[in-house]
PDB file of C-alpha atoms in Angstrom:
ATOM      1  CA  PHE A 718      72.449  87.130  76.937  1.00 89.00           C
ATOM      2  CA  TYR A 719      74.881  86.473  79.758  1.00 90.00           C
ATOM      3  CA  ASN A 720      73.632  82.899  79.979  1.00 95.00           C
ATOM      4  CA  LYS A 721      73.852  82.341  76.191  1.00 94.00           C
ATOM      5  CA  ILE A 722      70.037  82.626  75.824  1.00 95.00           C
ATOM      6  CA  ARG A 723      68.893  84.253  72.673  1.00 95.00           C
ATOM      7  CA  VAL A 724      67.120  87.667  73.026  1.00 97.00           C
ATOM      8  CA  ALA A 725      64.039  88.715  70.998  1.00 98.00           C
ATOM      9  CA  HIS A 726      63.636  92.436  71.332  1.00 98.00           C
ATOM     10  CA  VAL A 727      59.991  93.616  71.038  1.00 98.00           C
ATOM     11  CA  GLU A 728      59.475  97.390  70.260  1.00 98.00           C
ATOM     12  CA  ALA A 729      62.929  97.564  69.027  1.00 98.00           C
ATOM     13  CA  GLY A 730      64.375 100.644  67.381  1.00 98.00           C
ATOM     14  CA  LEU A 731      62.728 103.500  69.254  1.00 98.00           C
ATOM     15  CA  ARG A 732      65.265 106.241  69.550  1.00 98.00           C
ATOM     16  CA  THR A 733      65.414 109.934  70.821  1.00 96.00           C
ATOM     17  CA  PHE A 734      69.227 109.923  70.260  1.00 96.00           C
ATOM     18  CA  ASP A 735      69.510 111.565  73.682  1.00 95.00           C
ATOM     19  CA  LEU A 736      70.701 109.336  76.375  1.00 94.00           C
ATOM     20  CA  ASP A 737      69.295 111.578  79.094  1.00 91.00           C
ATOM     21  CA  ASN A 738      65.853 111.558  77.453  1.00 91.00           C
ATOM     22  CA  PRO A 739      64.256 109.287  78.533  1.00 92.00           C
ATOM     23  CA  PHE A 740      66.593 108.036  81.200  1.00 90.00           C
ATOM     24  CA  PRO A 741      67.577 105.178  81.483  1.00 92.00           C
ATOM     25  CA  GLU A 742      65.277 103.852  78.756  1.00 94.00           C
ATOM     26  CA  GLU A 743      67.163 105.222  75.831  1.00 96.00           C
ATOM     27  CA  ALA A 744      70.449 103.638  76.934  1.00 96.00           C
ATOM     28  CA  ASN A 745      68.713 100.344  77.775  1.00 97.00           C
ATOM     29  CA  ARG A 746      67.064  99.941  74.402  1.00 97.00           C
ATOM     30  CA  VAL A 747      70.294 100.867  72.510  1.00 96.00           C
ATOM     31  CA  LEU A 748      72.244  98.185  74.434  1.00 96.00           C
ATOM     32  CA  ILE A 749      69.535  95.605  73.940  1.00 96.00           C
ATOM     33  CA  GLY A 750      69.294  96.368  70.213  1.00 95.00           C
ATOM     34  CA  GLN A 751      73.010  95.286  69.907  1.00 95.00           C
ATOM     35  CA  LEU A 752      72.450  92.060  72.015  1.00 96.00           C
ATOM     36  CA  ALA A 753      69.294  90.920  70.396  1.00 97.00           C
ATOM     37  CA  SER A 754      69.144  87.872  68.086  1.00 97.00           C
ATOM     38  CA  VAL A 755      65.988  89.131  66.449  1.00 98.00           C
ATOM     39  CA  SER A 756      64.384  92.619  66.564  1.00 98.00           C
ATOM     40  CA  PHE A 757      60.785  93.365  66.139  1.00 99.00           C
ATOM     41  CA  ALA A 758      60.450  96.879  65.040  1.00 99.00           C
ATOM     42  CA  PRO A 759      57.037  98.626  65.478  1.00 98.00           C
ATOM     43  CA  THR A 760      57.451 101.134  62.411  1.00 98.00           C
ATOM     44  CA  ARG A 761      59.449 101.747  59.426  1.00 98.00           C
ATOM     45  CA  GLY A 762      61.402 104.471  61.180  1.00 98.00           C
ATOM     46  CA  ALA A 763      62.204 102.253  63.927  1.00 98.00           C
ATOM     47  CA  GLN A 764      63.398  99.662  61.538  1.00 98.00           C
ATOM     48  CA  GLN A 765      65.686 102.286  59.825  1.00 98.00           C
ATOM     49  CA  ASN A 766      67.134 103.322  63.144  1.00 98.00           C
ATOM     50  CA  LEU A 767      68.211  99.667  63.787  1.00 98.00           C
ATOM     51  CA  GLU A 768      69.637  99.343  60.211  1.00 98.00           C
ATOM     52  CA  ARG A 769      71.666 102.447  60.654  1.00 97.00           C
ATOM     53  CA  SER A 770      73.255 100.983  63.782  1.00 95.00           C
ATOM     54  CA  GLY A 771      74.128  97.813  62.080  1.00 96.00           C
ATOM     55  CA  VAL A 772      71.427  95.548  63.543  1.00 96.00           C
ATOM     56  CA  ARG A 773      70.436  92.561  61.492  1.00 95.00           C
ATOM     57  CA  ASN A 774      67.385  90.222  61.481  1.00 97.00           C
ATOM     58  CA  ILE A 775      64.824  92.941  61.835  1.00 98.00           C
ATOM     59  CA  HIS A 776      61.176  92.405  61.245  1.00 99.00           C
ATOM     60  CA  MET A 777      58.601  95.371  61.031  1.00 99.00           C
ATOM     61  CA  VAL A 778      55.544  94.068  62.823  1.00 99.00           C
ATOM     62  CA  GLY A 779      53.813  97.054  64.644  1.00 98.00           C
ATOM     63  CA  ASN A 780      53.467  97.515  68.298  1.00 98.00           C
ATOM     64  CA  THR A 781      51.704  95.081  70.620  1.00 98.00           C
ATOM     65  CA  VAL A 782      50.140  98.068  72.358  1.00 98.00           C
ATOM     66  CA  VAL A 783      47.735  98.494  69.571  1.00 98.00           C
ATOM     67  CA  ASP A 784      46.847  94.696  69.861  1.00 98.00           C
ATOM     68  CA  ALA A 785      45.968  95.299  73.497  1.00 97.00           C
ATOM     69  CA  VAL A 786      43.937  98.400  72.776  1.00 97.00           C
ATOM     70  CA  GLU A 787      41.992  96.708  70.066  1.00 95.00           C
ATOM     71  CA  ILE A 788      41.201  93.665  72.193  1.00 96.00           C
ATOM     72  CA  ILE A 789      40.042  95.751  75.092  1.00 95.00           C
ATOM     73  CA  ARG A 790      38.033  97.989  72.810  1.00 91.00           C
ATOM     74  CA  LYS A 791      36.051  95.137  71.528  1.00 89.00           C
ATOM     75  CA  GLN A 792      35.673  93.246  74.902  1.00 92.00           C
ATOM     76  CA  TYR A 793      34.685  96.303  77.065  1.00 90.00           C
ATOM     77  CA  ASN A 794      33.028  98.397  74.386  1.00 83.00           C
ATOM     78  CA  VAL A 795      35.378 101.238  74.783  1.00 84.00           C
ATOM     79  CA  ALA A 796      34.013 103.872  72.476  1.00 76.00           C
ATOM     80  CA  PRO A 797      34.428 107.755  72.447  1.00 73.00           C
ATOM     81  CA  PRO A 798      31.434 109.835  73.288  1.00 74.00           C
ATOM     82  CA  ALA A 799      30.458 112.890  71.262  1.00 68.00           C
ATOM     83  CA  ASN A 800      31.585 116.428  72.102  1.00 74.00           C
ATOM     84  CA  SER A 801      33.605 115.761  75.209  1.00 88.00           C
ATOM     85  CA  ASN A 802      35.268 118.649  77.122  1.00 95.00           C
ATOM     86  CA  ASN A 803      37.387 116.286  79.174  1.00 97.00           C
ATOM     87  CA  VAL A 804      41.151 116.586  78.813  1.00 98.00           C
ATOM     88  CA  LEU A 805      43.263 113.706  80.182  1.00 98.00           C
ATOM     89  CA  VAL A 806      46.522 114.740  81.759  1.00 98.00           C
ATOM     90  CA  THR A 807      49.488 112.603  82.768  1.00 98.00           C
ATOM     91  CA  LEU A 808      52.861 113.634  83.990  1.00 97.00           C
ATOM     92  CA  HIS A 809      55.492 111.431  85.523  1.00 94.00           C
ATOM     93  CA  ARG A 810      58.765 111.212  83.543  1.00 92.00           C
ATOM     94  CA  ARG A 811      61.982 111.336  85.500  1.00 91.00           C
ATOM     95  CA  GLU A 812      63.356 114.185  83.180  1.00 92.00           C
ATOM     96  CA  ASN A 813      60.528 116.336  84.210  1.00 93.00           C
ATOM     97  CA  HIS A 814      60.854 115.912  87.938  1.00 94.00           C
ATOM     98  CA  ASP A 815      62.937 119.047  88.234  1.00 95.00           C
ATOM     99  CA  ILE A 816      60.328 121.258  86.544  1.00 95.00           C
ATOM    100  CA  MET A 817      57.186 119.426  87.835  1.00 95.00           C
ATOM    101  CA  ASP A 818      56.276 122.458  89.935  1.00 96.00           C
ATOM    102  CA  LEU A 819      56.381 124.681  86.663  1.00 97.00           C
ATOM    103  CA  LEU A 820      54.434 122.173  84.732  1.00 97.00           C
ATOM    104  CA  PHE A 821      51.748 121.996  87.389  1.00 96.00           C
ATOM    105  CA  ASP A 822      51.632 125.885  87.435  1.00 97.00           C
ATOM    106  CA  GLU A 823      51.287 125.786  83.688  1.00 98.00           C
ATOM    107  CA  LEU A 824      48.319 123.279  83.954  1.00 98.00           C
ATOM    108  CA  ASN A 825      46.700 125.534  86.343  1.00 97.00           C
ATOM    109  CA  ARG A 826      46.989 128.431  83.919  1.00 98.00           C
ATOM    110  CA  VAL A 827      45.413 126.267  81.214  1.00 98.00           C
ATOM    111  CA  ALA A 828      42.497 125.447  83.383  1.00 98.00           C
ATOM    112  CA  ILE A 829      41.856 129.065  84.378  1.00 98.00           C
ATOM    113  CA  ALA A 830      42.209 130.171  80.692  1.00 98.00           C
ATOM    114  CA  TYR A 831      39.809 127.492  79.393  1.00 98.00           C
ATOM    115  CA  PRO A 832      37.095 127.096  82.026  1.00 98.00           C
ATOM    116  CA  ALA A 833      34.978 124.931  79.650  1.00 97.00           C
ATOM    117  CA  LEU A 834      37.634 122.281  79.633  1.00 98.00           C
ATOM    118  CA  ASN A 835      37.695 119.620  82.400  1.00 98.00           C
ATOM    119  CA  LEU A 836      41.359 118.656  83.020  1.00 98.00           C
ATOM    120  CA  ILE A 837      41.634 115.231  84.780  1.00 98.00           C
ATOM    121  CA  LEU A 838      45.027 114.152  86.227  1.00 97.00           C
ATOM    122  CA  PRO A 839      45.384 110.701  87.540  1.00 97.00           C
ATOM    123  CA  ILE A 840      48.289 111.509  89.576  1.00 95.00           C
ATOM    124  CA  HIS A 841      51.461 109.352  89.605  1.00 94.00           C
ATOM    125  CA  PRO A 842      52.369 107.891  92.987  1.00 92.00           C
ATOM    126  CA  ASN A 843      56.011 109.090  92.753  1.00 92.00           C
ATOM    127  CA  PRO A 844      56.589 111.560  95.680  1.00 92.00           C
ATOM    128  CA  ASN A 845      58.375 113.959  93.077  1.00 91.00           C
ATOM    129  CA  VAL A 846      55.005 114.388  91.419  1.00 93.00           C
ATOM    130  CA  GLN A 847      52.743 114.064  94.387  1.00 92.00           C
ATOM    131  CA  LYS A 848      54.374 116.918  96.428  1.00 93.00           C
ATOM    132  CA  HIS A 849      53.191 119.481  93.893  1.00 91.00           C
ATOM    133  CA  ARG A 850      49.510 118.617  93.834  1.00 89.00           C
ATOM    134  CA  HIS A 851      48.716 121.503  96.171  1.00 90.00           C
ATOM    135  CA  ARG A 852      49.602 123.958  93.333  1.00 91.00           C
ATOM    136  CA  PHE A 853      46.284 123.228  91.567  1.00 91.00           C
ATOM    137  CA  THR A 854      43.580 125.759  92.471  1.00 91.00           C
ATOM    138  CA  ALA A 855      41.278 125.870  89.337  1.00 95.00           C
ATOM    139  CA  HIS A 856      37.948 124.390  89.880  1.00 96.00           C
ATOM    140  CA  ASN A 857      38.053 122.416  86.539  1.00 98.00           C
ATOM    141  CA  LEU A 858      41.316 120.698  87.327  1.00 97.00           C
ATOM    142  CA  SER A 859      40.733 117.335  89.095  1.00 96.00           C
ATOM    143  CA  VAL A 860      43.366 115.221  90.631  1.00 96.00           C
ATOM    144  CA  ILE A 861      42.368 111.595  90.865  1.00 97.00           C
ATOM    145  CA  ALA A 862      43.993 108.337  92.040  1.00 96.00           C
ATOM    146  CA  PRO A 863      45.880 106.255  89.480  1.00 96.00           C
ATOM    147  CA  VAL A 864      43.471 104.176  87.443  1.00 97.00           C
ATOM    148  CA  GLY A 865      43.857 100.613  85.891  1.00 97.00           C
ATOM    149  CA  TYR A 866      44.478 100.070  82.160  1.00 97.00           C
ATOM    150  CA  ILE A 867      40.950  99.506  80.943  1.00 96.00           C
ATOM    151  CA  ASP A 868      39.846 102.575  82.834  1.00 95.00           C
ATOM    152  CA  MET A 869      42.624 104.577  81.381  1.00 97.00           C
ATOM    153  CA  LEU A 870      41.585 103.469  77.866  1.00 96.00           C
ATOM    154  CA  ARG A 871      38.028 104.674  78.648  1.00 95.00           C
ATOM    155  CA  MET A 872      39.465 107.999  79.748  1.00 96.00           C
ATOM    156  CA  ILE A 873      41.549 108.343  76.533  1.00 96.00           C
ATOM    157  CA  ALA A 874      38.393 107.540  74.522  1.00 94.00           C
ATOM    158  CA  SER A 875      36.327 110.070  76.300  1.00 94.00           C
ATOM    159  CA  SER A 876      38.839 112.951  76.059  1.00 96.00           C
ATOM    160  CA  ALA A 877      38.773 115.863  73.636  1.00 96.00           C
ATOM    161  CA  PHE A 878      42.613 115.610  73.535  1.00 97.00           C
ATOM    162  CA  ILE A 879      45.461 114.651  75.793  1.00 98.00           C
ATOM    163  CA  ILE A 880      48.312 116.248  77.646  1.00 99.00           C
ATOM    164  CA  THR A 881      51.087 114.017  78.647  1.00 99.00           C
ATOM    165  CA  ASP A 882      54.804 113.135  78.857  1.00 97.00           C
ATOM    166  CA  SER A 883      54.192 109.436  78.479  1.00 97.00           C
ATOM    167  CA  GLY A 884      55.498 107.413  75.576  1.00 95.00           C
ATOM    168  CA  GLY A 885      52.921 104.596  75.472  1.00 96.00           C
ATOM    169  CA  LEU A 886      49.888 107.009  75.756  1.00 98.00           C
ATOM    170  CA  GLN A 887      50.962 108.498  72.459  1.00 98.00           C
ATOM    171  CA  GLU A 888      50.451 105.243  70.811  1.00 98.00           C
ATOM    172  CA  GLU A 889      47.172 104.546  72.579  1.00 98.00           C
ATOM    173  CA  ALA A 890      45.775 108.035  71.816  1.00 97.00           C
ATOM    174  CA  SER A 891      46.500 107.297  68.029  1.00 96.00           C
ATOM    175  CA  CYS A 892      44.139 104.374  68.320  1.00 96.00           C
ATOM    176  CA  PHE A 893      41.280 106.672  69.278  1.00 94.00           C
ATOM    177  CA  ASN A 894      42.275 109.379  66.789  1.00 94.00           C
ATOM    178  CA  LYS A 895      43.114 111.745  69.736  1.00 95.00           C
ATOM    179  CA  LYS A 896      45.376 114.713  69.523  1.00 97.00           C
ATOM    180  CA  VAL A 897      48.376 114.758  72.095  1.00 98.00           C
ATOM    181  CA  LEU A 898      50.340 117.620  73.466  1.00 99.00           C
ATOM    182  CA  ILE A 899      53.755 115.973  74.319  1.00 99.00           C
ATOM    183  CA  VAL A 900      55.288 117.605  77.326  1.00 98.00           C
ATOM    184  CA  ARG A 901      58.743 116.639  76.386  1.00 97.00           C
ATOM    185  CA  GLU A 902      61.529 118.055  74.141  1.00 95.00           C
ATOM    186  CA  THR A 903      61.807 114.924  71.956  1.00 96.00           C
ATOM    187  CA  THR A 904      59.877 111.774  71.258  1.00 97.00           C
ATOM    188  CA  GLU A 905      60.872 108.295  70.166  1.00 98.00           C
ATOM    189  CA  ARG A 906      57.540 107.971  68.431  1.00 98.00           C
ATOM    190  CA  PRO A 907      57.782 110.714  65.666  1.00 98.00           C
ATOM    191  CA  GLU A 908      55.038 108.926  63.700  1.00 98.00           C
ATOM    192  CA  ILE A 909      52.301 110.588  65.828  1.00 97.00           C
ATOM    193  CA  ILE A 910      53.606 113.943  64.776  1.00 97.00           C
ATOM    194  CA  ASP A 911      53.800 112.784  61.022  1.00 96.00           C
ATOM    195  CA  VAL A 912      50.111 111.902  61.003  1.00 96.00           C
ATOM    196  CA  GLY A 913      49.155 115.251  62.572  1.00 96.00           C
ATOM    197  CA  LEU A 914      48.018 113.858  66.026  1.00 97.00           C
ATOM    198  CA  GLY A 915      50.936 114.902  68.192  1.00 98.00           C
ATOM    199  CA  ARG A 916      52.965 118.102  68.945  1.00 98.00           C
ATOM    200  CA  LEU A 917      56.119 118.381  71.000  1.00 98.00           C
ATOM    201  CA  VAL A 918      55.458 121.444  73.406  1.00 98.00           C
ATOM    202  CA  GLY A 919      58.019 121.081  76.173  1.00 97.00           C
ATOM    203  CA  ARG A 920      56.602 123.150  79.057  1.00 96.00           C
ATOM    204  CA  GLU A 921      54.701 125.478  76.682  1.00 98.00           C
ATOM    205  CA  ILE A 922      51.265 123.855  77.178  1.00 99.00           C
ATOM    206  CA  LEU A 923      48.938 126.853  77.235  1.00 99.00           C
ATOM    207  CA  ALA A 924      50.371 128.231  73.953  1.00 99.00           C
ATOM    208  CA  ASN A 925      49.285 124.965  72.226  1.00 99.00           C
ATOM    209  CA  ILE A 926      45.775 124.455  73.539  1.00 99.00           C
ATOM    210  CA  GLU A 927      44.126 126.011  70.442  1.00 98.00           C
ATOM    211  CA  TRP A 928      45.888 123.519  68.200  1.00 98.00           C
ATOM    212  CA  ALA A 929      44.860 120.632  70.234  1.00 98.00           C
ATOM    213  CA  LYS A 930      41.150 121.770  70.264  1.00 96.00           C
ATOM    214  CA  ILE A 931      40.941 121.525  66.546  1.00 94.00           C
ATOM    215  CA  SER A 932      39.484 118.223  65.646  1.00 89.00           C
ATOM    216  CA  PRO A 933      42.011 116.164  63.750  1.00 88.00           C
ATOM    217  CA  GLU A 934      41.532 114.474  60.448  1.00 84.00           C
ATOM    218  CA  THR A 935      40.511 110.921  60.818  1.00 82.00           C
ATOM    219  CA  ILE A 936      43.257 108.419  60.215  1.00 80.00           C
ATOM    220  CA  ALA A 937      42.423 104.948  58.956  1.00 74.00           C
ATOM    221  CA  THR A 938      44.649 102.939  61.312  1.00 83.00           C
ATOM    222  CA  SER A 939      47.247 103.877  63.995  1.00 94.00           C
ATOM    223  CA  PRO A 940      50.782 104.489  62.660  1.00 96.00           C
ATOM    224  CA  PHE A 941      51.983 102.019  65.305  1.00 98.00           C
ATOM    225  CA  GLY A 942      50.293  98.946  64.058  1.00 96.00           C
ATOM    226  CA  ASP A 943      47.230  97.121  62.876  1.00 95.00           C
ATOM    227  CA  GLY A 944      46.257  95.116  65.912  1.00 96.00           C
ATOM    228  CA  HIS A 945      48.013  91.854  64.810  1.00 98.00           C
ATOM    229  CA  SER A 946      51.524  92.412  66.006  1.00 98.00           C
ATOM    230  CA  ALA A 947      51.630  89.562  68.394  1.00 98.00           C
ATOM    231  CA  GLU A 948      50.479  87.219  65.748  1.00 98.00           C
ATOM    232  CA  LYS A 949      53.270  88.307  63.412  1.00 98.00           C
ATOM    233  CA  ILE A 950      55.881  87.889  66.203  1.00 99.00           C
ATOM    234  CA  VAL A 951      54.697  84.404  67.163  1.00 98.00           C
ATOM    235  CA  LYS A 952      54.682  83.338  63.474  1.00 98.00           C
ATOM    236  CA  ILE A 953      58.290  84.552  62.994  1.00 98.00           C
ATOM    237  CA  LEU A 954      59.568  82.984  66.162  1.00 97.00           C
ATOM    238  CA  ALA A 955      57.896  79.616  65.209  1.00 96.00           C
ATOM    239  CA  GLU A 956      59.837  79.672  62.032  1.00 88.00           C
TER     240      GLU A 956
END
């Protein structure tokens, strides 16, 4: 922008309407939304957010994350097993750093209350997360090293449900029809809640486990796209 080069904004229009959550992503995407020459919104809700802020030249194309999941699912035969008791857990967000000790204690309580579940946490390398790993005492709560993207998708596919404060993981989970307990106060991806796969729980994880354990209704496609977002973006840019 400062060099007079046009900006195309992919994944445009995501909003929590809270500049502190997530920080600094919310401020960055609001600013970029005003600077972009063309905006590629992943959902109708994201498109409406842009329209309300006066942004023009918007195209709803879905999210390229769904493209990546579908490509990897086919190439690496990533498929969910039947009747898994694994629960994938990821916690890393900056806005949760001050309460990470409380969240880890809550996870420990979940593991103790539900001994049949296997909680698996690929721990983030950030010291603000790492310093609390000693708080886990339950035998069915495993802390492992971070994993690559393909292995992460395999873990999503093989989980009964997911506990996370990640944004992207909400989208990926929807591709496998997995429920998500969102360890945040707000989400810029309300579509996962609308289709019955997500629930905002803040720090109240234990109180929402029963909801997560109930098998969700099968959704035909992810609310975040059909796996052809990149093709649509390229076609629009070529025009």
